Coordinates of C-alpha atoms and ligand atoms in Angstrom, one line a residue:
X1 CA 108.9 0.4 -62.2
X2 CA 111.5 3.0 -61.3
X3 CA 109.3 5.9 -62.3
X4 CA 111.4 8.8 -61.4
X5 CA 110.0 11.7 -59.4
X6 CA 111.8 14.2 -61.7
X7 CA 110.0 13.2 -64.9
X8 CA 106.5 13.1 -66.2
X9 CA 105.4 10.8 -69.1
X10 CA 103.2 12.2 -71.8
X11 CA 101.3 9.8 -74.1
X12 CA 99.1 10.2 -77.1
X13 CA 97.3 7.2 -78.6
X14 CA 96.2 6.4 -82.1
X15 CA 93.6 3.6 -82.1
X16 CA 92.5 2.0 -85.3
X17 CA 89.1 0.3 -85.1
X18 CA 87.9 -1.9 -87.9
X19 CA 84.3 -1.1 -88.6
X20 CA 82.0 -4.1 -88.6
X21 CA 80.3 -3.3 -91.8
X22 CA 79.5 -6.3 -94.1
X23 CA 81.3 -4.7 -97.0
X24 CA 84.4 -2.6 -97.6
X25 CA 84.7 1.2 -97.5
X26 CA 84.4 1.7 -101.3
X27 CA 83.1 -1.5 -102.8
X28 CA 80.9 -4.5 -102.1
X29 CA 83.7 -7.0 -101.2
X30 CA 83.1 -8.9 -98.0
X31 CA 85.0 -7.8 -94.8
X32 CA 84.6 -11.2 -93.0
X33 CA 87.7 -12.3 -91.1
X34 CA 89.5 -15.6 -91.7
X35 CA 88.4 -16.2 -95.4
X36 CA 90.8 -17.9 -97.8
X37 CA 93.5 -15.4 -98.8
X38 CA 92.8 -13.2 -101.8
X39 CA 89.2 -14.2 -102.2
X40 CA 87.6 -10.8 -101.4
X41 CA 89.3 -8.8 -104.0
X42 CA 87.2 -7.2 -106.7
X43 CA 88.9 -4.9 -109.3
X44 CA 88.1 -2.0 -107.0
X45 CA 90.1 -3.5 -104.1
X46 CA 92.8 -4.3 -106.6
X47 CA 92.9 -0.7 -107.8
X48 CA 92.4 -1.5 -111.4
X49 CA 92.4 1.5 -113.7
X50 CA 88.9 2.7 -114.6
X51 CA 87.1 1.3 -111.7
X52 CA 84.8 3.5 -109.7
X53 CA 84.7 3.3 -106.0
X54 CA 81.6 4.4 -104.0
X55 CA 81.5 5.3 -100.3
X56 CA 79.8 2.9 -97.9
X57 CA 77.1 4.8 -96.1
X58 CA 77.1 2.4 -93.2
X59 CA 80.7 3.2 -92.5
X60 CA 80.0 6.9 -92.5
X61 CA 77.1 6.2 -90.1
X62 CA 79.4 4.2 -87.8
X63 CA 82.0 6.9 -87.8
X64 CA 79.3 9.4 -86.7
X65 CA 78.2 7.0 -84.0
X66 CA 81.6 6.8 -82.4
X67 CA 82.0 10.6 -82.8
X68 CA 78.8 11.3 -80.9
X69 CA 79.7 8.7 -78.3
X70 CA 83.0 10.6 -77.7
X71 CA 81.4 14.0 -77.6
X72 CA 83.0 15.2 -80.9
X73 CA 81.8 17.8 -83.2
X74 CA 80.6 16.2 -86.5
X75 CA 82.0 17.8 -89.7
X76 CA 79.2 18.2 -92.2
X77 CA 81.3 18.7 -95.3
X78 CA 83.6 15.8 -95.9
X79 CA 85.8 14.5 -98.6
X80 CA 88.4 11.7 -99.0
X81 CA 92.0 12.3 -99.9
X82 CA 94.7 10.1 -101.4
X83 CA 97.8 9.5 -99.3
X84 CA 100.3 8.6 -101.9
X85 CA 103.0 6.1 -100.9
X86 CA 104.3 2.7 -102.0
X87 CA 102.3 0.3 -99.9
X88 CA 103.3 -3.3 -100.7
X89 CA 99.9 -4.5 -99.4
X90 CA 97.7 -1.8 -101.0
X91 CA 97.8 -2.2 -104.7
X92 CA 96.4 1.2 -105.6
X93 CA 99.6 2.9 -104.5
X94 CA 97.8 5.3 -102.2
X95 CA 95.6 5.0 -99.1
X96 CA 92.2 6.8 -99.1
X97 CA 91.9 8.7 -95.9
X98 CA 90.6 12.0 -94.5
X99 CA 93.6 14.2 -94.2
X100 CA 92.4 17.7 -93.6
X101 CA 88.8 17.1 -92.8
X102 CA 88.3 14.4 -90.2
X103 CA 84.6 13.5 -89.8
X104 CA 84.8 14.0 -86.0
X105 CA 86.7 16.8 -84.3
X106 CA 87.7 17.3 -80.7
X107 CA 85.7 15.4 -78.1
X108 CA 86.8 13.4 -75.1
X109 CA 86.6 10.0 -73.5
X110 CA 86.1 9.6 -69.7
X111 CA 88.4 7.2 -68.0
X112 CA 88.6 6.0 -64.4
X113 CA 91.9 6.7 -62.7
X114 CA 93.2 6.2 -59.2
X115 CA 92.4 9.8 -58.6
X116 CA 88.8 9.6 -60.0
X117 CA 87.2 10.2 -63.3
X118 CA 89.1 12.2 -65.9
X119 CA 88.3 13.3 -69.5
X120 CA 91.0 12.4 -72.0
X121 CA 90.9 15.0 -74.8
X122 CA 90.6 13.7 -78.4
X123 CA 92.1 15.4 -81.4
X124 CA 90.0 13.7 -84.1
X125 CA 88.4 10.6 -85.4
X126 CA 88.6 10.0 -89.1
X127 CA 87.7 7.4 -91.7
X128 CA 90.2 5.6 -93.8
X129 CA 90.8 2.3 -95.5
X130 CA 92.9 -0.5 -94.2
X131 CA 95.7 -2.1 -96.1
X132 CA 96.1 -5.8 -96.8
X133 CA 98.4 -8.1 -94.8
X134 CA 102.0 -9.1 -95.5
X135 CA 102.7 -12.6 -94.2
X136 CA 106.4 -13.1 -93.5
X137 CA 106.3 -16.6 -91.8
X138 CA 104.5 -18.6 -94.5
X139 CA 107.3 -19.1 -96.9
X140 CA 111.1 -19.2 -96.3
X141 CA 112.0 -17.1 -99.3
X142 CA 109.0 -14.9 -100.0
X143 CA 106.7 -12.6 -98.3
X144 CA 103.1 -13.6 -99.0
X145 CA 100.4 -11.0 -99.4
X146 CA 96.7 -11.4 -98.5
X147 CA 94.6 -8.5 -99.9
X148 CA 91.3 -9.5 -98.3
X149 CA 91.7 -6.8 -95.7
X150 CA 92.6 -4.1 -98.2
X151 CA 89.9 -1.5 -98.3
X152 CA 88.2 -2.5 -95.0
X153 CA 86.8 0.6 -93.3
X154 CA 88.6 1.9 -90.2
X155 CA 88.2 4.8 -87.9
X156 CA 91.3 6.2 -86.4
X157 CA 90.7 7.7 -83.0
X158 CA 93.5 10.1 -82.1
X159 CA 94.0 11.6 -78.6
X160 CA 95.7 14.8 -77.7
X161 CA 99.0 14.2 -75.8
X162 CA 96.7 13.9 -72.7
X163 CA 97.6 10.6 -71.0
X164 CA 100.2 10.6 -68.3
X165 CA 101.0 7.0 -67.4
X166 CA 100.9 3.5 -68.8
X167 CA 98.0 2.8 -66.4
X168 CA 96.0 5.6 -67.9
X169 CA 96.7 4.3 -71.4
X170 CA 95.4 0.9 -70.3
X171 CA 92.2 2.5 -68.9
X172 CA 91.7 4.5 -72.1
X173 CA 92.1 1.6 -74.5
X174 CA 89.8 -0.5 -72.3
X175 CA 87.2 2.2 -72.4
X176 CA 87.5 2.6 -76.2
X177 CA 87.1 -1.1 -76.6
X178 CA 84.0 -1.1 -74.4
X179 CA 82.5 1.9 -76.3
X180 CA 83.0 0.5 -79.8
X181 CA 81.5 -2.8 -78.8
X182 CA 78.7 -1.0 -76.9
X183 CA 77.6 1.0 -79.9
X184 CA 78.1 -1.9 -82.3
X185 CA 80.6 -0.5 -84.7
X186 CA 83.6 -2.8 -84.1
X187 CA 83.9 -6.2 -82.4
X188 CA 86.9 -4.9 -80.4
X189 CA 88.8 -8.1 -81.0
X190 CA 92.4 -7.2 -80.6
X191 CA 93.8 -10.7 -81.3
X192 CA 92.2 -10.6 -84.8
X193 CA 93.4 -7.0 -85.3
X194 CA 90.0 -5.4 -85.2
X195 CA 91.5 -2.9 -82.7
X196 CA 95.1 -1.8 -83.0
X197 CA 97.0 0.9 -81.2
X198 CA 100.0 3.1 -81.9
X199 CA 101.5 4.7 -78.7
X200 CA 103.3 8.0 -78.9
X201 CA 105.4 8.4 -75.8
X202 CA 107.6 11.2 -74.5
X203 CA 109.0 12.4 -71.2
X204 CA 109.7 15.8 -69.7
X205 CA 110.8 17.3 -66.4
X206 CA 107.9 17.8 -64.1
X207 CA 106.5 21.3 -64.3
X208 CA 107.8 21.6 -68.0
X209 CA 104.9 22.5 -70.3
X210 CA 106.6 21.9 -73.7
X211 CA 106.4 18.4 -75.1
X212 CA 109.5 16.2 -75.2
X213 CA 110.7 14.3 -78.3
X214 CA 108.4 11.4 -78.9
X215 CA 108.8 7.9 -80.0
X216 CA 105.9 6.1 -81.7
X217 CA 105.5 2.4 -80.9
X218 CA 103.5 0.8 -83.7
X219 CA 100.8 -1.8 -83.9
X220 CA 100.2 -2.9 -80.4
X221 CA 97.7 -5.7 -80.5
X222 CA 96.6 -6.1 -77.0
X223 CA 95.8 -3.8 -74.1
X224 CA 98.5 -5.5 -72.1
X225 CA 101.1 -4.8 -74.8
X226 CA 100.0 -1.1 -74.9
X227 CA 100.8 -0.9 -71.2
X228 CA 104.0 -2.9 -71.3
X229 CA 105.4 -1.0 -74.3
X230 CA 104.7 2.4 -72.6
X231 CA 106.2 1.3 -69.3
X232 CA 109.3 0.1 -71.1
X233 CA 109.6 3.3 -73.2
X234 CA 109.3 5.6 -70.1
X235 CA 112.0 3.7 -68.3
X236 CA 114.2 3.6 -71.4
X237 CA 113.8 7.3 -72.0
X238 CA 114.5 8.3 -68.4
X239 CA 117.7 6.1 -68.5
X240 CA 118.8 7.8 -71.7
X241 CA 118.3 11.3 -70.3
X242 CA 119.8 10.4 -66.9
X243 CA 122.9 9.2 -68.6
X244 CA 123.3 12.5 -70.3
X245 CA 121.9 11.5 -73.7
X246 CA 118.9 12.8 -75.7
X247 CA 115.8 10.9 -76.8
X248 CA 115.9 10.3 -80.5
X249 CA 112.7 10.6 -82.5
X250 CA 112.0 7.1 -83.7
X251 CA 109.4 4.6 -84.8
X252 CA 109.6 1.5 -82.7
X253 CA 108.1 -1.9 -82.5
X254 CA 107.2 -4.1 -79.5
X255 CA 108.5 -7.5 -78.8
X256 CA 105.9 -9.3 -76.6
X257 CA 108.3 -12.1 -75.8
X258 CA 110.6 -9.8 -73.8
X259 CA 108.3 -6.8 -73.1
X260 CA 110.8 -4.5 -74.8
X261 CA 110.7 -2.2 -77.8
X262 CA 113.2 -1.8 -80.6
X263 CA 113.8 0.8 -83.2
X264 CA 112.5 0.2 -86.8
X265 CA 113.0 3.7 -88.2
X266 CA 115.1 6.6 -87.0
X267 CA 113.8 10.2 -87.2
X268 CA 111.6 10.4 -90.2
X269 CA 111.9 13.5 -92.2
X270 CA 108.3 14.6 -92.7
X271 CA 107.1 12.4 -95.5
X272 CA 105.5 14.2 -98.4
X273 CA 102.5 12.1 -99.2
X274 CA 101.1 14.5 -101.8
X275 CA 97.7 14.4 -100.3
X276 CA 94.9 15.5 -102.7
X277 CA 91.2 15.0 -102.8
X278 CA 90.3 11.7 -104.5
X279 CA 88.8 12.6 -107.8
X280 CA 86.8 9.4 -108.0
X281 CA 85.0 9.9 -104.8
X282 CA 82.3 12.5 -104.5
X283 CA 82.6 14.8 -101.4
X284 CA 79.7 14.1 -99.0
X285 CA 77.6 16.5 -97.1
X286 CA 75.9 15.4 -93.9
X287 CA 72.6 16.9 -93.0
X288 CA 71.4 17.7 -89.5
X289 CA 68.5 15.3 -90.1
X290 CA 70.9 12.4 -90.8
X291 CA 73.1 13.2 -87.8
X292 CA 70.0 13.5 -85.7
X293 CA 68.8 10.0 -86.7
X294 CA 72.2 8.5 -85.9
X295 CA 72.1 10.2 -82.5
X296 CA 68.5 8.9 -81.8
X297 CA 69.5 5.4 -82.6
X298 CA 72.4 5.4 -80.2
X299 CA 71.9 3.2 -77.1
X300 CA 72.3 4.7 -73.6
X301 CA 76.0 4.8 -73.1
X302 CA 77.8 3.0 -70.2
X303 CA 78.6 6.1 -68.2
X304 CA 74.9 7.4 -68.2
X305 CA 73.7 3.9 -67.5
X306 CA 76.0 3.4 -64.5
X307 CA 74.7 6.6 -63.1
X308 CA 71.1 5.5 -63.7
X309 CA 71.7 2.2 -61.9
X310 CA 73.2 4.0 -58.9
X311 CA 70.6 6.7 -58.7
X312 CA 67.4 5.1 -59.8
X313 CA 68.0 1.5 -58.6
X314 CA 70.1 2.3 -55.6
X315 CA 73.0 0.1 -56.6
X316 CA 76.6 0.6 -55.4
X317 CA 79.0 2.3 -57.8
X318 CA 80.8 -1.1 -58.0
X319 CA 77.8 -3.2 -58.9
X320 CA 76.5 -0.5 -61.3
X321 CA 79.9 -0.4 -63.1
X322 CA 80.1 -4.2 -63.2
X323 CA 76.7 -4.4 -64.9
X324 CA 77.8 -1.9 -67.4
X325 CA 81.0 -3.6 -68.3
X326 CA 79.4 -5.2 -71.3
X327 CA 76.2 -4.1 -73.1
X328 CA 74.7 -7.6 -73.1
X329 CA 74.9 -7.7 -69.3
X330 CA 73.3 -4.3 -68.9
X331 CA 70.6 -5.3 -71.4
X332 CA 69.8 -8.4 -69.5
X333 CA 69.7 -6.6 -66.2
X334 CA 67.3 -4.0 -67.8
X335 CA 65.0 -6.7 -69.1
X336 CA 64.6 -8.3 -65.7
X337 CA 63.9 -4.9 -64.0
X338 CA 60.6 -5.0 -65.9
X339 CA 59.6 -7.9 -63.6
X340 CA 61.0 -7.0 -60.2
X341 CA 61.9 -4.1 -58.0
X342 CA 64.4 -6.0 -56.0
X343 CA 67.3 -4.4 -57.9
X344 CA 70.1 -5.1 -55.4
X345 CA 69.2 -8.8 -55.1
X346 CA 68.9 -9.0 -58.9
X347 CA 72.3 -7.4 -59.4
X348 CA 73.8 -10.0 -57.0
X349 CA 72.2 -12.8 -59.0
X350 CA 73.4 -11.5 -62.3
X351 CA 77.0 -10.7 -61.1
X352 CA 77.2 -13.8 -59.0
X353 CA 75.7 -17.2 -59.9
X354 CA 74.4 -16.4 -63.3
X355 CA 77.6 -14.9 -64.6
X356 CA 79.5 -17.9 -63.1
X357 CA 77.1 -20.3 -64.8
X358 CA 77.7 -18.6 -68.2
X359 CA 81.4 -18.5 -67.6
X360 CA 81.5 -22.2 -67.0
X361 CA 79.9 -22.8 -70.3
X362 CA 82.2 -20.3 -72.1
X363 CA 79.2 -18.1 -72.9
X364 CA 78.4 -14.4 -72.4
X365 CA 75.2 -12.7 -71.5
X366 CA 74.2 -12.4 -75.2
X367 CA 73.7 -16.2 -75.1
X368 CA 71.6 -16.4 -72.0
X369 CA 68.5 -18.5 -72.3
X370 CA 67.0 -17.8 -68.9
X371 CA 63.8 -15.8 -69.4
X372 CA 63.8 -12.5 -67.5
X373 CA 60.4 -13.2 -65.8
X374 CA 61.7 -16.5 -64.5
X375 CA 64.8 -15.0 -63.0
X376 CA 62.6 -12.4 -61.4
X377 CA 60.6 -15.3 -59.8
X378 CA 63.7 -16.8 -58.5
X379 CA 64.8 -13.5 -57.0
X380 CA 61.4 -13.3 -55.3
X381 CA 61.5 -16.8 -54.0
X382 CA 64.7 -16.0 -52.1
X383 CA 63.6 -12.6 -51.0
X384 CA 60.4 -14.1 -49.6
X385 CA 62.4 -16.5 -47.6
X386 CA 61.0 -19.6 -49.4
X387 CA 64.5 -20.9 -50.2
X388 CA 68.0 -19.7 -49.1
X389 CA 70.2 -17.9 -51.6
X390 CA 72.8 -20.6 -51.5
X391 CA 70.4 -23.4 -52.1
X392 CA 68.7 -21.5 -54.9
X393 CA 72.0 -20.7 -56.6
X394 CA 73.5 -24.2 -56.3
X395 CA 70.5 -26.4 -56.8
X396 CA 67.6 -24.5 -58.3
X397 CA 69.3 -22.2 -60.8
X398 CA 70.9 -25.0 -62.9
X399 CA 67.6 -26.8 -63.3
X400 CA 65.6 -23.6 -63.9
X401 CA 68.1 -22.7 -66.7
X402 CA 68.1 -26.1 -68.2
X403 CA 64.3 -26.4 -68.2
X404 CA 63.2 -22.7 -68.2
X405 CA 60.7 -24.0 -65.6
X406 CA 59.1 -22.1 -62.7
X407 CA 61.5 -21.8 -59.8
X408 CA 58.7 -22.6 -57.3
X409 CA 57.8 -25.8 -59.2
X410 CA 61.5 -26.8 -59.3
X411 CA 62.0 -26.0 -55.6
X412 CA 58.9 -28.1 -54.7
X413 CA 59.8 -31.0 -56.9
X414 CA 63.4 -31.1 -55.4
X415 CA 61.9 -30.7 -51.9
X416 CA 64.0 -27.6 -51.3
X417 CA 61.4 -25.2 -50.0
X418 CA 62.5 -23.7 -46.7
X419 CA 60.7 -25.0 -43.7
X420 CA 59.1 -22.3 -41.5
X421 CA 56.7 -24.6 -39.7
X422 CA 57.6 -24.2 -36.0
X423 CA 57.1 -27.9 -35.1
X424 CA 59.5 -29.2 -37.7
X425 CA 62.0 -26.5 -36.8
X426 CA 61.7 -27.2 -33.1
X427 CA 62.8 -30.8 -33.7
X428 CA 66.0 -29.7 -35.5
X429 CA 66.6 -27.1 -32.8
X430 CA 66.3 -29.7 -30.1
X431 CA 68.7 -32.1 -31.6
X432 CA 71.2 -29.3 -32.4
X433 CA 71.2 -27.9 -28.9
X434 CA 71.5 -31.3 -27.4
X435 CA 74.6 -32.0 -29.5
X436 CA 76.5 -29.1 -27.8
X437 CA 75.5 -28.6 -24.2
X438 CA 78.9 -26.9 -23.4
X439 CA 78.2 -24.2 -26.0
X440 CA 74.7 -23.7 -24.7
X441 CA 76.1 -23.2 -21.3
X442 CA 78.6 -20.6 -22.6
X443 CA 75.9 -18.8 -24.4
X444 CA 73.8 -18.6 -21.3
X445 CA 76.8 -17.1 -19.5
X446 CA 76.8 -14.3 -22.0
X447 CA 78.7 -15.4 -25.1
X448 CA 75.9 -14.3 -27.4
X449 CA 78.0 -14.6 -30.5
X450 CA 77.4 -18.3 -30.4
X451 CA 73.9 -17.9 -31.8
X452 CA 75.4 -18.1 -35.3
X453 CA 76.9 -21.5 -34.6
X454 CA 73.5 -22.8 -33.4
X455 CA 71.7 -21.5 -36.4
X456 CA 74.3 -23.1 -38.7
X457 CA 73.9 -26.4 -36.9
X458 CA 70.1 -26.3 -37.3
X459 CA 70.5 -25.4 -41.0
X460 CA 72.9 -28.4 -41.4
X461 CA 70.5 -30.8 -39.8
X462 CA 67.7 -29.5 -42.0
X463 CA 69.9 -29.8 -45.1
X464 CA 69.6 -26.1 -45.7
X465 CA 65.8 -26.0 -45.5
X466 CA 65.3 -24.3 -42.2
X467 CA 64.4 -20.7 -42.6
X468 CA 67.3 -19.0 -40.7
X469 CA 65.3 -15.9 -39.7
X470 CA 62.7 -17.9 -37.9
X471 CA 65.3 -20.3 -36.5
X472 CA 67.1 -17.4 -35.0
X473 CA 63.9 -16.1 -33.4
X474 CA 63.1 -19.5 -31.9
X475 CA 66.6 -20.0 -30.6
X476 CA 66.7 -16.7 -28.9
X477 CA 63.3 -17.2 -27.3
X478 CA 64.4 -20.6 -26.1
X479 CA 67.9 -19.7 -24.8
X480 CA 67.0 -16.3 -23.3
X481 CA 64.0 -17.5 -21.3
Ligands
ADP501 P1 101.5 11.6 -86.8 O1 100.2 11.6 -87.6 O2 102.7 11.9 -87.6 O3 101.7 10.3 -86.0 P2 100.4 13.5 -84.9 O4 100.9 14.9 -84.6 O5 99.1 13.5 -85.6 O6 101.5 12.7 -85.7 O7 100.3 12.8 -83.6 C1 100.0 11.5 -83.4 C2 99.8 11.2 -81.9 O8 101.0 11.5 -81.2 C3 98.7 12.0 -81.3 O9 98.0 11.2 -80.4 C4 99.4 13.0 -80.5 O10 98.7 13.4 -79.3 C5 100.7 12.3 -80.1 N1 101.8 13.2 -79.8 C6 102.3 14.1 -80.6 N2 103.4 14.7 -80.0 C7 103.7 14.0 -78.9 C8 104.7 14.0 -77.8 N3 105.7 14.9 -77.9 N4 104.6 13.2 -76.8 C9 103.5 12.3 -76.7 N5 102.6 12.2 -77.6 C10 102.6 13.0 -78.7
MG502 MG1 101.1 8.4 -86.1

């Protein structure tokens, strides 16, 4: 990318997260994805006159959860407003949203950048309802409309203009996706539209403090597309300005086939949506008790947990962060720590062979069947030198997972226990050394690095069963005497 030294990019993101409540924001219609079109559409979703919507308490609770997870201030006095507009896929003719009183104010999200951790400031998180879906490619002559999604609860998470590169935007959306999944309010599935992002992008001369004219790229449906769209916009804007032009305020769309954006609307004069409090929906007051209960029910968040794994369990920052990439992985790790104190070895098992085993089966840690106590036994078996790590990972683990059987029993029945009996080891050592007299001579002349070769040869002859620590000792005794 020809990111120019003269300019700085400024980005603000609006992320819509579909809340994983069973029912919609103001009625009991199901929110499940993939149902037959227009089957989850009660009279309330359809906006029939005289129907009375009621607020879904779970959705309010979920909004508070994400607000607390993002360090926001929670607004106690809330109401919903109507945003009046002709929406082809929202039959009421208005969207219910929280215009002047977002339920969560301020706050920040911590991201990892090349320069270290940084807090991205949030403006607000508010509740609103989703619209239905217009389907343009089903019929040649008509646009089809599926209203199942209409009325599904969303939170919109809005940052301040506080991101300064496409890379930072990538990190931010990745973190938001991890957070919403972690606290269980949204499945974070961007392909299904559960998480969608609008990117506001502007550029300015470095050192300038005023914001430049922005462009809004709508409906980015993958983290990759967020990054690509922003990269493209920054380059496009720099080219415009360098050629003596001015950036036009626009709404744009992203074409994932070419990684470019195109204008869909030129400078919008501020629309007058005639917001007013929805007269059918009672304002709602949140008590400290209710907010406190939501706070208590929140799981430990990834940032705090990463820190705990580093400090309490002595793991590296890298391992700790990997374990906290998904909640199911961290939960599993935690459950095994109740049975072992060999944390580093445990982390290696989980991030290595076990993750690989699950990957091969197309599963995640939420689907793991290996009992924590059994994994702890396997860790111990290796740490005690009874089997080598590679043999345990390749041969014992698959059987232990399939049978949830004791690792020691499996190792015995497969004849894989490491041999530490000196007589047996001596026999392998003899044959190994006899097979390479030249190397032995070199070693004796001072090429001590060859010890690894001898140990490897002994291991090979023992089919991995020779305990390498004892073999090394024996070899050194023998060769140095
Ligand atoms: P709207 O609701 O009309 O889209 P907002 O003022 O609420 O407008 O801003 C939406 C998003 O755009 C916010 O994330 C905000 O930080 C960002 N934003 C506003 N102005 C700029 C700008 N000049 N450059 C980059 N981002 C901006
Ligand atoms: Mg916007």
